[in-house]
N, CA and C of each residue as an Amber inpcrd file, in Angstrom:
protein
   204
  58.7390000-116.1830000 109.8440000  57.6490000-116.1810000 110.2290000
  57.1060000-115.6560000 111.4180000  56.1130000-115.3620000 111.7590000
  55.6120000-114.6380000 112.8500000  56.0380000-115.7500000 114.3170000
  56.1180000-115.1140000 115.4090000  55.6140000-115.4050000 116.2170000
  54.5960000-116.6850000 116.9700000  53.3650000-115.6740000 116.2560000
  52.2640000-116.5020000 116.1430000  51.6810000-117.3110000 115.5370000
  52.3840000-117.4500000 114.2010000  52.0730000-118.2490000 113.6160000
  53.0860000-119.4290000 113.5850000  54.0670000-119.4890000 114.3890000
  54.8910000-120.8560000 114.4140000  54.0330000-121.5530000 115.7830000
  53.7250000-120.4680000 117.0150000  52.9900000-120.8600000 117.9700000
  51.6010000-121.6220000 117.4560000  51.1480000-120.7840000 116.5310000
  49.4690000-121.7880000 115.4340000  50.1910000-123.1570000 114.9570000
  51.4680000-123.4900000 114.6180000  51.6130000-124.2100000 114.0280000
  52.4880000-125.5790000 114.6590000  52.5910000-125.1640000 116.2410000
  53.0310000-125.8850000 117.4190000  51.3960000-126.6830000 118.1420000
  50.4380000-125.8140000 117.8650000  49.3390000-126.0740000 118.2970000
  48.5880000-127.1550000 117.3280000  48.6510000-126.7380000 115.8120000
  48.0230000-128.3320000 115.3890000  48.5130000-129.0370000 114.9510000
  50.1860000-128.9210000 114.8460000  50.8420000-130.3930000 115.4370000
  50.5490000-130.9870000 116.2700000  50.5910000-130.3620000 117.3030000
  50.1810000-131.1840000 118.7810000  48.6610000-132.0530000 118.8810000
  48.0230000-130.9720000 118.0770000  46.4330000-131.7430000 118.5170000
  46.5470000-132.5410000 117.2070000  46.4510000-132.3230000 116.1660000
  47.2120000-133.6060000 115.1000000  47.3240000-134.7440000 115.6080000
  48.6160000-134.5400000 116.4300000  49.1400000-135.7160000 116.9780000
  47.9860000-136.3010000 117.6190000  47.0840000-135.5930000 118.4360000
  46.0600000-136.4290000 119.6670000  45.1660000-136.4920000 119.0320000
  45.1810000-136.6950000 117.7890000  43.9060000-137.4360000 116.9470000
  42.9850000-136.0330000 116.1050000  43.3890000-135.2460000 116.1130000
  42.4800000-134.0470000 115.5020000  42.8490000-134.5320000 113.6170000
  41.9740000-134.3310000 113.0980000  41.8220000-134.2250000 111.7750000
  42.6300000-133.7860000 111.2930000  43.1120000-134.0900000 109.8970000
  44.4240000-133.2670000 109.3990000  43.0800000-131.7200000 108.7570000
  42.5010000-131.9820000 108.6220000  41.3590000-131.1680000 107.8070000
  41.1250000-129.6870000 108.7930000  41.1290000-130.1090000 109.5880000
  41.1390000-129.0970000 110.9330000  41.9010000-128.0340000 111.0270000
  43.0620000-128.3600000 110.7520000  44.2110000-127.9690000 110.8250000
  43.6930000-125.8890000 110.5270000  44.7360000-124.7850000 111.2120000
  44.1540000-123.8990000 110.7130000  46.0660000-123.2230000 110.4000000
  46.5560000-124.2260000 110.3910000  47.8720000-123.7490000 109.7720000
  47.9150000-124.7300000 108.0560000  48.9370000-124.1550000 107.6360000
  49.6380000-125.7980000 106.5290000  50.7890000-126.1600000 107.1430000
  51.3220000-127.2820000 107.6610000  52.1100000-128.2720000 107.4680000
  52.6870000-127.6640000 106.7300000  52.6910000-128.3630000 105.0040000
  53.4550000-128.3420000 103.9150000  53.9760000-127.0610000 103.4890000
  53.3110000-125.6460000 103.8180000  53.9080000-124.7020000 103.5520000
  54.0640000-124.1050000 104.5000000  54.1840000-124.3560000 105.9190000
  54.0930000-123.4480000 106.8730000  53.9720000-122.1430000 106.8070000
  52.5970000-121.8350000 106.4750000  51.6780000-120.9520000 106.6920000
  50.1370000-121.3280000 106.7720000  49.3750000-120.1920000 106.8190000
  47.8990000-120.0190000 107.4110000  47.4240000-120.8470000 106.3090000
  46.3500000-121.7900000 106.3890000  45.7950000-122.1880000 105.5650000
  45.1040000-121.6410000 104.4150000  44.5430000-120.9850000 104.8350000
  43.3980000-120.1960000 103.7720000  44.4890000-119.4820000 103.1720000
  45.9890000-118.9770000 103.3000000  46.5890000-118.3340000 102.5240000
  47.7500000-119.3270000 101.4220000  47.4330000-121.1700000 101.8730000
  47.9170000-121.7880000 100.8800000  46.2790000-122.9880000 100.3520000
  45.3210000-122.4710000 100.0490000  44.3670000-123.5620000  99.4780000
  44.2490000-124.1430000  98.2470000  44.8650000-122.7110000  97.7500000
  44.9820000-123.3200000  95.7340000  45.9710000-123.6050000  96.0070000
  47.4220000-123.8760000  96.3970000  48.1120000-124.5930000  96.1600000
  47.9210000-126.3980000  96.1210000  47.0790000-126.8170000  97.0780000
  46.8650000-127.9120000  97.3760000  45.9970000-128.6020000  96.0270000
  45.6590000-129.1300000  95.3300000  45.5080000-129.4850000  94.1250000
  45.3960000-130.6870000  94.5120000  43.6530000-131.1840000  94.3270000
  43.4640000-132.8960000  94.6630000  43.7010000-133.9030000  93.9370000
  44.5390000-134.7450000  94.6320000  44.5860000-136.2760000  93.5950000
  43.6430000-136.6170000  92.8960000  43.8590000-137.1880000  92.0120000
  42.3960000-137.1520000  90.9890000  43.3220000-138.8170000  89.9160000
  42.2460000-139.3300000  89.2950000  42.7670000-140.7530000  88.3670000
  43.7630000-140.2130000  87.6290000  43.2390000-138.9260000  86.8880000
  43.0750000-138.0790000  85.5460000  44.7770000-137.1650000  85.7660000
  44.7220000-136.7390000  87.1810000  45.9530000-136.1140000  87.5170000
  47.8020000-137.5310000  87.3500000  46.5370000-138.1850000  88.3330000
  47.7550000-139.2420000  88.4870000  48.8530000-139.6770000  87.3350000
  47.8420000-139.9600000  86.2620000  48.0580000-140.7280000  84.9560000
  48.4030000-139.4180000  83.5550000  48.1680000-138.4240000  83.9800000
  49.0510000-137.3440000  84.0200000  50.4040000-137.5980000  84.0480000
  50.4840000-137.7360000  85.4330000  52.0200000-137.3140000  85.8900000
  52.7060000-138.6180000  85.2180000  52.4090000-139.7970000  85.4480000
  52.7050000-141.0580000  84.8520000  53.1760000-140.9500000  83.5800000
  52.5730000-140.2920000  82.9410000  52.7580000-140.2720000  81.4680000
  54.0840000-139.3550000  80.8940000  53.6490000-137.9890000  81.8360000
  54.8230000-137.5600000  81.6930000  56.3910000-137.9360000  82.1840000
  56.3310000-138.5760000  83.0570000  57.5020000-138.8480000  83.8810000
  57.8000000-139.9890000  82.4910000  57.1570000-140.6610000  82.4180000
  57.5570000-141.6040000  81.5200000  58.1220000-141.2830000  80.1450000
  57.4880000-140.0240000  79.2820000  58.0950000-139.0310000  78.3850000
  59.5500000-138.3190000  78.7000000  60.0060000-138.0780000  80.0310000
  60.8510000-137.5360000  80.4610000  62.1490000-139.0000000  80.4570000
  61.8360000-139.7610000  80.8350000  62.8830000-141.0540000  80.7980000
  63.2230000-141.4530000  79.2330000  61.7990000-141.8230000  78.4080000
  62.3300000-141.5090000  77.3720000  63.3960000-140.7900000  76.6380000
  62.8790000-139.4760000  77.0800000  63.7150000-137.9750000  76.2160000
  65.1900000-139.1410000  77.0020000  65.5060000-139.2900000  77.9810000
  67.2180000-139.4840000  78.2460000  67.6610000-140.3260000  78.0960000
  66.6110000-141.4370000  77.6400000  67.3260000-142.7330000  77.3900000
  67.9790000-142.5570000  75.8880000  67.0200000-142.0190000  75.0890000
  67.6510000-142.2540000  73.7150000  68.4060000-140.9750000  73.2590000
  68.8850000-139.7710000  74.2770000  69.8010000-138.9150000  74.2130000
  71.3370000-139.5170000  74.9060000  71.1560000-140.5220000  74.9420000
  72.4620000-141.0680000  76.1370000  73.0560000-141.6950000  75.0350000
């Protein structure tokens, strides 16, 4: 991580704590990088995606209980 990025992360963190909307960040808190470098990694949560993740969790749980 460069000094410039570390400084920008601190500024964004402080601005967000002071009330700036998270969407206005120039950096990504999650990935500790510039926002434009990771925007494709953030997939919006939809009902379909939540259902698919729940079904996958159920499938894994069922597989574990049947193998015991």
